[in-house]
Coordinates of C-alpha atoms in Angstrom, one line a residue:
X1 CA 15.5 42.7 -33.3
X2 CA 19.0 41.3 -35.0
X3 CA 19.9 39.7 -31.7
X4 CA 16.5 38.1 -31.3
X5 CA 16.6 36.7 -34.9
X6 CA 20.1 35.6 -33.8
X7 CA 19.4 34.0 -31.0
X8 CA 16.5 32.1 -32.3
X9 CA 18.7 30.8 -35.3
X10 CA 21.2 29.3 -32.7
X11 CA 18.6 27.5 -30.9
X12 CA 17.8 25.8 -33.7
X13 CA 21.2 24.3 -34.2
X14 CA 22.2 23.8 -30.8
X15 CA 21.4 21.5 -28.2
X16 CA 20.5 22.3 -24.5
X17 CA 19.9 21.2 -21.1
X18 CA 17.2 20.9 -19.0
X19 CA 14.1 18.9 -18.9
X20 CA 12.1 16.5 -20.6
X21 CA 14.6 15.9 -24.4
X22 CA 12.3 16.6 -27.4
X23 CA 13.1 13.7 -29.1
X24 CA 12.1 11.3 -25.7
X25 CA 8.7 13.1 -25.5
X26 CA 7.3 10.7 -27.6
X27 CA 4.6 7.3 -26.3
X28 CA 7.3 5.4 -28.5
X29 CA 10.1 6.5 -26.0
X30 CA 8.1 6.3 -22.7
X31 CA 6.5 3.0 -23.4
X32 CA 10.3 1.6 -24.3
X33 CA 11.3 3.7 -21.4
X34 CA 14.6 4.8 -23.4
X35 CA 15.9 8.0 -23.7
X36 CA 18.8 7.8 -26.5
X37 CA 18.6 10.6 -28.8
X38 CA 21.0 10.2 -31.8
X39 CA 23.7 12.8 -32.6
X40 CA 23.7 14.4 -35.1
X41 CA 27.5 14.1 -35.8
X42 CA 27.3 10.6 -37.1
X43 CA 23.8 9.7 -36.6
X44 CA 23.8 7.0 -34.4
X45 CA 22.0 6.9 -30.8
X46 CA 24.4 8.6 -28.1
X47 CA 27.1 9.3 -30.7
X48 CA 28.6 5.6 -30.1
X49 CA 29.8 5.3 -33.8
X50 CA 32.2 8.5 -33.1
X51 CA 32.8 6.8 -29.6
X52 CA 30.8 9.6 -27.7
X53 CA 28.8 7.6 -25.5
X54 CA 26.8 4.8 -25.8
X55 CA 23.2 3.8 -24.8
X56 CA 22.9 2.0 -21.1
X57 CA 20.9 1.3 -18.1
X58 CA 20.3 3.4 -15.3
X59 CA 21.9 2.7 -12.1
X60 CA 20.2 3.9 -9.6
X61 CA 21.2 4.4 -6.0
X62 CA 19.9 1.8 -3.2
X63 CA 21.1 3.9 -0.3
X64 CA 18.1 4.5 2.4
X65 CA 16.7 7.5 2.7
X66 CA 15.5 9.7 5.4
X67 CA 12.0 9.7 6.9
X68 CA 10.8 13.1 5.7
X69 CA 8.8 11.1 2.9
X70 CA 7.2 7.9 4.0
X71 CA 5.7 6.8 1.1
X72 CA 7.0 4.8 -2.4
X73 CA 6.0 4.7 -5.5
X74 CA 3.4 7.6 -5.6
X75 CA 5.8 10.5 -7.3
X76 CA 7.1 10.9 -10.7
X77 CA 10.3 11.9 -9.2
X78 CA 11.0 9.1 -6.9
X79 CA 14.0 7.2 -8.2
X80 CA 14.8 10.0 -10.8
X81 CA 13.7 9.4 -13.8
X82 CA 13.3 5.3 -13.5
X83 CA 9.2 6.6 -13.7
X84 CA 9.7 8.0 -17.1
X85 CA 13.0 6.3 -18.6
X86 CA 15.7 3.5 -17.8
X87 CA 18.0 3.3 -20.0
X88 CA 19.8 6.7 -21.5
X89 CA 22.9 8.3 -23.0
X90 CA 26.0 7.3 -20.8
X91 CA 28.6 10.1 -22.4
X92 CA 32.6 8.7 -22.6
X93 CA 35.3 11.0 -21.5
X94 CA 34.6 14.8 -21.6
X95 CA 31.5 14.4 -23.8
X96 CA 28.4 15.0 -21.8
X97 CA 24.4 15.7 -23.1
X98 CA 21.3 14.1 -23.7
X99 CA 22.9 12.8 -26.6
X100 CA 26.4 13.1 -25.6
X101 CA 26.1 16.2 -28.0
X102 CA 28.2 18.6 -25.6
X103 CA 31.2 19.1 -23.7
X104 CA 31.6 18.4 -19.8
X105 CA 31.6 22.1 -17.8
X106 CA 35.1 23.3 -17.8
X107 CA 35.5 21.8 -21.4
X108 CA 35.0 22.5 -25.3
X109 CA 37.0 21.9 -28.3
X110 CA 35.8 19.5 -31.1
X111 CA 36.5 16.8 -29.0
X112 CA 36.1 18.5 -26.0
X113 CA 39.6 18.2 -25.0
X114 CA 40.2 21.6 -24.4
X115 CA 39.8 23.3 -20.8
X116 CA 38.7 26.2 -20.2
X117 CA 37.8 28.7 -17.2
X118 CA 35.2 31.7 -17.3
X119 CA 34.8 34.2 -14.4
X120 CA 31.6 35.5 -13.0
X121 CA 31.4 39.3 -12.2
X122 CA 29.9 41.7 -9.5
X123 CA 26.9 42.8 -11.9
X124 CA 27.8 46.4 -10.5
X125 CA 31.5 45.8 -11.8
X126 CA 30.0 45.5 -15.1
X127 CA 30.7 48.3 -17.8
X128 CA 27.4 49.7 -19.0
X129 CA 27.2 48.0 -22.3
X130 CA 28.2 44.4 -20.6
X131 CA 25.4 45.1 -18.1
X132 CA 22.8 46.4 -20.8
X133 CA 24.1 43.2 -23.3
X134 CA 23.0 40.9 -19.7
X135 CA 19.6 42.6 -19.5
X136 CA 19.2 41.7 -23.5
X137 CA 20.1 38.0 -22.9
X138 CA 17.2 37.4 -20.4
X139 CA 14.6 39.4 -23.0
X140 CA 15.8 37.2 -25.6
X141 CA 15.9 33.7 -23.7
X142 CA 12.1 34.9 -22.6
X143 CA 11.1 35.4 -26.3
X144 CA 13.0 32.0 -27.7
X145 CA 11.4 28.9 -27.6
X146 CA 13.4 25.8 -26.8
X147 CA 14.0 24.1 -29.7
X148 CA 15.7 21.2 -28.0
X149 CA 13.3 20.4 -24.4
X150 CA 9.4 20.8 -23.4
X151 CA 8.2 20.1 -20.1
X152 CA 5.5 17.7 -19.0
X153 CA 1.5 18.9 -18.4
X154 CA 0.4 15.5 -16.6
X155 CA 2.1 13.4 -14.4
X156 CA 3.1 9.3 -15.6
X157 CA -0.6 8.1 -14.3
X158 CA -2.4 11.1 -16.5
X159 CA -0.4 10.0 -19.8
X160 CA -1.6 6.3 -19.4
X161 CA 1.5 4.9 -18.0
X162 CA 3.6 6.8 -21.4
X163 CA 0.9 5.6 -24.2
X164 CA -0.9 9.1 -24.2
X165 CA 2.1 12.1 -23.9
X166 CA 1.3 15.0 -22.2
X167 CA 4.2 17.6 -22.9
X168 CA 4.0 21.4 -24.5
X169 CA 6.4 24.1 -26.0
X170 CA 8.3 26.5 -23.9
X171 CA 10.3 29.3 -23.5
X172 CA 14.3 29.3 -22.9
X173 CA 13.7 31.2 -19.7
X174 CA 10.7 29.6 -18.5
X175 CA 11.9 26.0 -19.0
X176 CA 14.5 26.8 -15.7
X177 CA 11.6 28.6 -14.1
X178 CA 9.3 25.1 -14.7
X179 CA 12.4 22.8 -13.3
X180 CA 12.9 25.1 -10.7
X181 CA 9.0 24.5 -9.6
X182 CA 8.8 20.7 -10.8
X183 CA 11.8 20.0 -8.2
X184 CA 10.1 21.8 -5.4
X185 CA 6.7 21.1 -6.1
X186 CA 4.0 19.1 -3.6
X187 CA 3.4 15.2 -4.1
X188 CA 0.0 14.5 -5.5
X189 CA -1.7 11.8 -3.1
X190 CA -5.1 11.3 -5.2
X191 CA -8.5 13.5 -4.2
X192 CA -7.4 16.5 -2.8
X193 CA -4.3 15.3 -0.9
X194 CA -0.8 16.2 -0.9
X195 CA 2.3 15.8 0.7
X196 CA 4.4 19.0 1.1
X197 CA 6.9 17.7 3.0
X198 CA 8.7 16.6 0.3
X199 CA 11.7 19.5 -2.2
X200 CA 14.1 17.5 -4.2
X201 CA 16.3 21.2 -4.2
X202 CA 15.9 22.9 -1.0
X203 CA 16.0 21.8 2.9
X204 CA 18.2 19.4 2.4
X205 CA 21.8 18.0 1.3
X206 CA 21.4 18.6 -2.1
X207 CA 20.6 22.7 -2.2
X208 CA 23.8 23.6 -3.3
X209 CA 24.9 20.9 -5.5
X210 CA 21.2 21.0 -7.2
X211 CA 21.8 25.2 -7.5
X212 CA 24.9 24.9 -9.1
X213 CA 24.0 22.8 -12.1
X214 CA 21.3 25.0 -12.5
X215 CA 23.0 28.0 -12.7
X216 CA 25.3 26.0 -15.1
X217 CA 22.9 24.5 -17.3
X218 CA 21.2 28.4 -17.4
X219 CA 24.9 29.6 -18.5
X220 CA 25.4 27.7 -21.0
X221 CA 22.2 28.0 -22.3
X222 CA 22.4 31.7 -22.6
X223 CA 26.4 31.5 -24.3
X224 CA 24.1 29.1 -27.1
X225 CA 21.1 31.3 -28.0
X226 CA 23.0 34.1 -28.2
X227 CA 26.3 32.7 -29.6
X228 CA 28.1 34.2 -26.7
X229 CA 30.8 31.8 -25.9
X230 CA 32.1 34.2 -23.4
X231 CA 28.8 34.9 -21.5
X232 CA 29.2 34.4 -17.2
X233 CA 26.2 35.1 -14.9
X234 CA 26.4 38.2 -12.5
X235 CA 26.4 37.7 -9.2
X236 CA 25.0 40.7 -6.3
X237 CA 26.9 40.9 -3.5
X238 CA 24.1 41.6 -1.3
X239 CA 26.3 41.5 2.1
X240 CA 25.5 44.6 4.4
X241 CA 23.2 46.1 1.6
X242 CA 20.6 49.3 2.9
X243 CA 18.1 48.4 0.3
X244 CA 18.1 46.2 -2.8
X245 CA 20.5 48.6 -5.3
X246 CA 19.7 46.1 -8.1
X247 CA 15.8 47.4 -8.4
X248 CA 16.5 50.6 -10.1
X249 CA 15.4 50.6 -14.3
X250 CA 19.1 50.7 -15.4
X251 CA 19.4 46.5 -13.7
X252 CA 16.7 45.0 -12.5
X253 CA 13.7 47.1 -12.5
X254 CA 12.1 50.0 -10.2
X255 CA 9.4 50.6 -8.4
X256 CA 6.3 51.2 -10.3
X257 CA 4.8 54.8 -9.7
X258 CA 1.3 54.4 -7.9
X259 CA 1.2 50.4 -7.6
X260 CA 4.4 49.1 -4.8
X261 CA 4.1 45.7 -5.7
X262 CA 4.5 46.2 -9.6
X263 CA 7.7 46.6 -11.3
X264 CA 8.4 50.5 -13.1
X265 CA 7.0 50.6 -16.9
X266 CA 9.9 51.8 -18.2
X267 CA 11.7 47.9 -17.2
X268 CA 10.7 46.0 -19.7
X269 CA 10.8 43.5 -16.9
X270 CA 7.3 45.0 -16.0
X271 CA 5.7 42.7 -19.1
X272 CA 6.6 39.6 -18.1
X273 CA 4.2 37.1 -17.4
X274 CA 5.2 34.7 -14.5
X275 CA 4.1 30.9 -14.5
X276 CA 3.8 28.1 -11.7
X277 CA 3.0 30.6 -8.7
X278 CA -0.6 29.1 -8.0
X279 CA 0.7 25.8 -5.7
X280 CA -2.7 25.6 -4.2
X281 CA -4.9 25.7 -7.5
X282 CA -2.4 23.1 -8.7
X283 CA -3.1 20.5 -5.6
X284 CA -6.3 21.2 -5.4
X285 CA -7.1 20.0 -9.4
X286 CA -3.8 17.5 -8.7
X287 CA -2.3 18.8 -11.7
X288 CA 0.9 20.3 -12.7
X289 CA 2.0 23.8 -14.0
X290 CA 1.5 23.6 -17.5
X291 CA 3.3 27.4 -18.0
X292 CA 0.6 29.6 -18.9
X293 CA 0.9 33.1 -17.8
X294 CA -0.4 34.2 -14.6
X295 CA 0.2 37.5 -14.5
X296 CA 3.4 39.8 -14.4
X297 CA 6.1 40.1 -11.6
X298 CA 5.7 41.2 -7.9
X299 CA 7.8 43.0 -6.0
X300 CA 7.9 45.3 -3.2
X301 CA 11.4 44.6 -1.4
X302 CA 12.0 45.8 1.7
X303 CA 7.9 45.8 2.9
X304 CA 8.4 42.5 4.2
X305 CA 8.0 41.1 7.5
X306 CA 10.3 42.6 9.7
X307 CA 9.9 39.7 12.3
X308 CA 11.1 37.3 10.3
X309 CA 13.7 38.9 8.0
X310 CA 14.8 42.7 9.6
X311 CA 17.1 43.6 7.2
X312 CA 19.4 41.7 4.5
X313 CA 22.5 39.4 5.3
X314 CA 25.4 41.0 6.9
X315 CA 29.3 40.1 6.2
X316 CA 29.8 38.9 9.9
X317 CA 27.0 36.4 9.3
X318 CA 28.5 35.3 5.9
X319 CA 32.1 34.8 8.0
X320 CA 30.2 33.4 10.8
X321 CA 28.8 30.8 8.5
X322 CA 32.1 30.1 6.9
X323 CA 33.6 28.7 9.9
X324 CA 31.1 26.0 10.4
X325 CA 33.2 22.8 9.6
X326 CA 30.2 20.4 9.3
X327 CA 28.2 20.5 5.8
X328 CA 25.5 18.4 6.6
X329 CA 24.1 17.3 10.5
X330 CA 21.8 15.5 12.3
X331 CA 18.6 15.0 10.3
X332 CA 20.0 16.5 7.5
X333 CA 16.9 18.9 7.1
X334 CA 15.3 22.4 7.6
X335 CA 15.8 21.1 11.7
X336 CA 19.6 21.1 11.4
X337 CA 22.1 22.7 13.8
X338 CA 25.7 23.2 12.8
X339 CA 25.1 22.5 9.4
X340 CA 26.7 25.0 6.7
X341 CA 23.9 23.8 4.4
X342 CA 21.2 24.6 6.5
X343 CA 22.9 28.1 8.1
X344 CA 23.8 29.5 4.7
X345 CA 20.1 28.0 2.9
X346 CA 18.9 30.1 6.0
X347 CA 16.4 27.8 8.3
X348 CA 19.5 27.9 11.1
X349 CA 20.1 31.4 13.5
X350 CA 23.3 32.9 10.9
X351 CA 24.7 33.9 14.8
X352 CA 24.6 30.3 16.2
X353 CA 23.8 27.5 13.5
X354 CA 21.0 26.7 15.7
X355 CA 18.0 25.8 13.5
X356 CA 15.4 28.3 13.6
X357 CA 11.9 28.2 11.1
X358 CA 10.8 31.0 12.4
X359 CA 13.2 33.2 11.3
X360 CA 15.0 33.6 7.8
X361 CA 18.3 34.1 7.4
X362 CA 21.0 34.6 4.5
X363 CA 19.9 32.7 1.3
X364 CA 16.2 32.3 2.5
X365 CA 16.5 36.3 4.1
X366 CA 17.0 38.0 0.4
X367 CA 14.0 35.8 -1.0
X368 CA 11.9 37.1 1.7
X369 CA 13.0 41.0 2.0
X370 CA 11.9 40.8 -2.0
X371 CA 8.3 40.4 -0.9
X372 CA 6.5 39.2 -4.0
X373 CA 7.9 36.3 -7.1
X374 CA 10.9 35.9 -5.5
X375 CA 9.0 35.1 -1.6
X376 CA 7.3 32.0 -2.7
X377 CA 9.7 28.9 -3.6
X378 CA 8.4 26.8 -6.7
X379 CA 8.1 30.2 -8.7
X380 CA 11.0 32.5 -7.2
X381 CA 12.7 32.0 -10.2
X382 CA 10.1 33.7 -12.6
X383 CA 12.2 36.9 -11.1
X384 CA 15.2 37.3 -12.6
X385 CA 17.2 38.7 -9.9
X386 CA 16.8 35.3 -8.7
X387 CA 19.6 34.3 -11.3
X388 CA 22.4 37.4 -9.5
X389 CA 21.1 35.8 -6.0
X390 CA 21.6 32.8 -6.4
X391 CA 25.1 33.1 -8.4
X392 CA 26.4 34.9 -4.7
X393 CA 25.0 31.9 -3.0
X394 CA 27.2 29.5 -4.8
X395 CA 30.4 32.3 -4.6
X396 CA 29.6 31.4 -0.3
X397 CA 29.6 28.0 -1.0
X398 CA 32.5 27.6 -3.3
X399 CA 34.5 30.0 -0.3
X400 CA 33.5 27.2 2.1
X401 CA 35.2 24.7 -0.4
X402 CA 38.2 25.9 -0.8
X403 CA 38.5 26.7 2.9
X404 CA 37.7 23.5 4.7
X405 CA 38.5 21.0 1.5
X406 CA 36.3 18.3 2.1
X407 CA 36.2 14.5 0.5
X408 CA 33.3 13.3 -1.6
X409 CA 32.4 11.5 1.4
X410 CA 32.0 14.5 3.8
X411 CA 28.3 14.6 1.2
X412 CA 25.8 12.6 3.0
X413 CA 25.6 8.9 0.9
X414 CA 22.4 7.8 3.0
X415 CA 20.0 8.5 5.0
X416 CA 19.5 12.2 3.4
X417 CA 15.6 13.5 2.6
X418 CA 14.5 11.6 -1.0
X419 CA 16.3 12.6 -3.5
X420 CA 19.1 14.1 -1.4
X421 CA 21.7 11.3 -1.1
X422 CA 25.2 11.4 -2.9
X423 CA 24.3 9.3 -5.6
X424 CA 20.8 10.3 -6.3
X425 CA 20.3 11.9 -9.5
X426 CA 19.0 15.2 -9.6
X427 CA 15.5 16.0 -10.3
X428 CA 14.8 17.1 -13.2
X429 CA 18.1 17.0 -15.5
X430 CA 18.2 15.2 -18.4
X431 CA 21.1 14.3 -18.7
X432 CA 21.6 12.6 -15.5
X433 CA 23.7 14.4 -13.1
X434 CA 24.6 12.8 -9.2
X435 CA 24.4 15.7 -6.3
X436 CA 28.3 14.5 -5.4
X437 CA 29.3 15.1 -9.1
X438 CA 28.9 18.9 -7.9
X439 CA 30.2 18.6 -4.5
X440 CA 33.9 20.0 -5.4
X441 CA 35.7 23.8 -6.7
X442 CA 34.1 25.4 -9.2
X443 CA 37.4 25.5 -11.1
X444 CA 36.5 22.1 -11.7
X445 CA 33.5 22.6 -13.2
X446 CA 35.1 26.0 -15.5
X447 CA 34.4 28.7 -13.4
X448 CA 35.1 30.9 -10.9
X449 CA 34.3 34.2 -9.0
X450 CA 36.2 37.4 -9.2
X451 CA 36.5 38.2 -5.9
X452 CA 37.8 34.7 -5.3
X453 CA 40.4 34.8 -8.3
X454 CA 43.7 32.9 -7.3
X455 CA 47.2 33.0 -9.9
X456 CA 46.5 31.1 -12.7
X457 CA 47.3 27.4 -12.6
X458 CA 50.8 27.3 -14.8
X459 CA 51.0 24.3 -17.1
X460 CA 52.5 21.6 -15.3
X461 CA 49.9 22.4 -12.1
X462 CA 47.0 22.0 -14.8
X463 CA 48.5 18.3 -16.0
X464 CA 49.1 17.4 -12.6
X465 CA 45.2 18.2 -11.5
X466 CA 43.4 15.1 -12.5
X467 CA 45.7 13.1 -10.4
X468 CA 46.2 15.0 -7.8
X469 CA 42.3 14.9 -7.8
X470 CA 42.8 10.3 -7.9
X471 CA 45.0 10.9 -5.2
X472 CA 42.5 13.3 -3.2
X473 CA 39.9 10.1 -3.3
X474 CA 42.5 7.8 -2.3
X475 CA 44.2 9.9 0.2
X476 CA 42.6 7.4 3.4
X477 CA 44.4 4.6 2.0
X478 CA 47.8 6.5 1.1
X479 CA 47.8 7.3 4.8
X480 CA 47.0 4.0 5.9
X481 CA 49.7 2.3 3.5
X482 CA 52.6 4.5 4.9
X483 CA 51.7 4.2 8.4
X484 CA 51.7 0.3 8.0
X485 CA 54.8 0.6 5.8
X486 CA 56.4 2.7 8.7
X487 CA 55.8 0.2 11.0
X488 CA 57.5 -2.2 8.9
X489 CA 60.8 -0.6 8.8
X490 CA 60.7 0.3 11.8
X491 CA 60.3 -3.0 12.8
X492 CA 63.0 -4.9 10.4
X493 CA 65.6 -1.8 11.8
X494 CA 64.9 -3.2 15.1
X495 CA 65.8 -6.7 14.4
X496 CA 68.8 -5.5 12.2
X497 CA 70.3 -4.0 15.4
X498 CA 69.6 -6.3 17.3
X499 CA 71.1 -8.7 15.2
X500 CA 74.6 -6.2 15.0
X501 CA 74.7 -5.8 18.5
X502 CA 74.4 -9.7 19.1
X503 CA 77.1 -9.9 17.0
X504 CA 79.5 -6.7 18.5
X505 CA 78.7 -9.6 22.1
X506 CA 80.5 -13.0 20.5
X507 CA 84.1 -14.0 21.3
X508 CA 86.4 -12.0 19.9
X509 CA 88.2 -14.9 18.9
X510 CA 85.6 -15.7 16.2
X511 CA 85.6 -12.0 15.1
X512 CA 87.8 -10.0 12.4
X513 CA 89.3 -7.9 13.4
X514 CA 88.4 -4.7 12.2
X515 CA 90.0 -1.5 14.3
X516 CA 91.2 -0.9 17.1
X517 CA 89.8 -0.4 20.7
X518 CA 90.2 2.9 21.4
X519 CA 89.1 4.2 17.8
X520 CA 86.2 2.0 18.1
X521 CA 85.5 4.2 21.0
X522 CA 85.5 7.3 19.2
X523 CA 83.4 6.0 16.2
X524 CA 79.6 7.7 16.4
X525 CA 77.0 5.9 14.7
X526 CA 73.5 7.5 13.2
X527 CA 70.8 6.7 11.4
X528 CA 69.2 8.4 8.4
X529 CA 65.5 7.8 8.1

């Protein structure tokens, strides 16, 4: 109960990330279409007195998109979030938030100035009171409201174009679960129609990028409710796994007694109530999941079908995945084939990067072999093993980073499903982040994976790594500049010796001279480049 009462104090002083800002839920703020908050450091709107940020348009990206969605100007999250706001909080230097409240990831300090790097752990690695401190944080950000965010009950059209709001309290833990559903959720066409075609987090470009600030935002959200600065996310290394070891009562919750698909009463996992699982009910009243409980978690893994998911990821399928070169492919969809995306998301075979729908492999294999929360995709999340899953996802993706060490531009800039692009911003964060911001080492972004640990970075590497990363952007032209500058030289030596050797040819009447014959004979002449 002390922790709880902890936590909830926190919340009240700290700021988070996620969805719609408190203070911008307001007809004032949608009808002006500014989101600015003011901080409460000095006051003023986006901290520009203290030179945190200031308040600015929104650029939006005007690359083309794919034709997965042929439609325009029917979805709330269509140009992300132009619908609801254009003009928010653009954060100076490290500084980062809704109102430019926060440090970047990777930062803190006062002025966040100060770096700093956090390692996520094997939850089975875990001593038992880190692992039974884990299990308290997610009971706690279930029972905390979010002092700081609430999430949206109607779409633009249903609040009057902004003049009649339509947003309501939520929990810490649900608030992830609701972004995790508004970003994947069908486009409401009017009557009964939908589009389904249509996941501004999956089946595309942007699935890992989009993961990864989620988990981040999560992570730090969990460090601020419970004042643990030092608080990572476990991951479960679910390569070659019998059965899912994380669905006992001493992690994630056992099987319950007489009912398969229930969770055992003595996790008190088993009284949670899930939200945004009922897609269909949703489209069919064109409304959105407004978070009330709909009934507690399911799950039954390993009673799945067997057709389409046999058995759980192997490590020669992670490797095999690993040594695709291309991220991104062809259509740049769930119809990919050599695409790393698409073979570790799982619509491609994890033997032959050949797309395959029909069959589930690595990411999309451990949501299906859970059979129940976890199997459908806008409320997987409601299941918290979702969270360990997800942070193993991310450990594959960051391996695949460090081993092929792409450029920004390797991340598709056009022509990606809506939403997808390079310099789209990701539905639903506020603030705004771009999918390429996250398309780089996690080391970068202050973390990093146990298993993947390398030797500190001494002093002088650490100075050296924000221009080494200026030089990594600019590395085409470098190239470019020395190969011209080489041809120079090369040139202008040409002409020099040419020049000598017409001279060595004149009369030697006309020349000095400088030694004699037969030493000139004897004289060997190099050059250095």
């Amino acid at each position: 109960m002390s922790l709880f009462a902890m936590g909830f104090l926190l919340v009240i002083l700290q700021p988070s990330t996620g969805q719609f800002p408190r203070a911008c839920a307001n007809s004032q703020s949608l009808l002006r279409k500014e989101c600015c908050p003011p901080w409460d450091g000095d006051g003023s709107p986006c901290g520009e007195l203290s030179s945190r940020g200031s308040c600015q348009n929104i650029l939006l990206s005007q690359a083309p998109l794919g034709p997965q969605f042929p439609f325009s100007g029917v979805d709330d999250r269509e140009d992300w979030p132009s619908v609801f706001y254009n003009r928010t909080c653009k954060c100076e230097g490290n500084f980062m938030g809704f109102n430019c409240g926060e440090c970047k990831f990777g930062f803190s300090g006062l002025n966040c100035t100060e770096r700093r790097l956090r390692t996520r752990r094997n939850i089975f690695q875990l001593t038992t009171s880190e692992k039974d401190k884990f299990l308290a944080y997610l009971n706690l950000a279930k029972n905390t409201l979010s002092q700081d965010y609430v999430i949206a009950t109607g779409t633009y059209t249903q609040m009057n174009n902004g003049s009649n709001p339509m947003f309501r309290n939520i929990n810490v833990y649900d608030l992830f679960v609701w972004m995790h559903y508004y970003a994947s959720r069908d486009t409401l066409l009017g009557g009964s129609n939908v589009w389904q075609d249509i996941d501004f987090a999956h089946e595309a470009p942007g699935f890992l990028p989009w993961h990864r600030v989620f988990l981040l935002i999560w992570e730090r959200e969990m460090q601020k409710i419970t004042g643990d600065e030092n608080f990572t996310i476990p991951y479960w290394d679910w390569r070659d796994a019998e059965d899912c070891v994380v669905c006992t009562d001493e992690y994630m919750g056992g099987r319950h007694p007489t009912n398969p698909n229930l969770l055992s009463p003595a996790s008190f996992f088993s009284s949670w109530q899930v939200i945004c699982t009922r897609s269909e009910e949703y489209n069919s009243q064109q409304a959105l999941c407004n978070a009330t409980g709909e009934g507690p978690i399911l799950r039954n893994p390993g009673n799945n079908d067997k057709s389409r998911t046999p058995r759980l990821p192997s490590s020669a399928e992670v490797e095999f995945c690993l040594s695709l070169t291309q991220y991104e492919s062809g259509s740049m969809d769930k119809m990919a084939n050599y695409s790393f995306r698409n073979t570790l998301e799982g619509f491609a075979d994890p033997r032959t990067a050949i797309s395959n729908i029909s069959q589930s492999g690595l990411h999309n294999a451990l949501h299906i072999y859970m059979n129940g929360s976890m199997s459908q995709v806008q409320g997987s999340a409601n299941d918290p093993i979702f969270v360990l899953h997800h942070a193993f996802v991310d450990s594959i993706f960051e391996r695949w980073l460090r081993r092929h060490r792409p450029m920004l531009e390797v991340y598709p800039a056009a022509n990606a499903p809506i939403g997808h692009n390079r310099e789209n911003y990701m539905v639903p964060f506020i603030p705004l982040y771009r999918n390429g911001e996250f398309f780089k080492p996690s080391r970068e972004l202050g973390y990093d994976y146990a298993y993947l640990q390398e030797p500190a970075l001494d002093s002088f590497q650490e100075f050296l790594i924000p221009y080494l990363e200026q030089a990594r952007q600019i590395w085409a032209w470098l190239v470019g500049a020395a190969v011209i500058g080489g041809i120079i030289t090369a040139v202008l030596t040409g002409l020099i010796l040419a020049c000598r050797k017409k001279r060595r040819g004149t009369s030697s009447e006309i020349q000095p001279l400088l030694i004699e014959s037969e030493d000139y004979n004897n004289i060997s002449y190099q050059s250095n480049f």
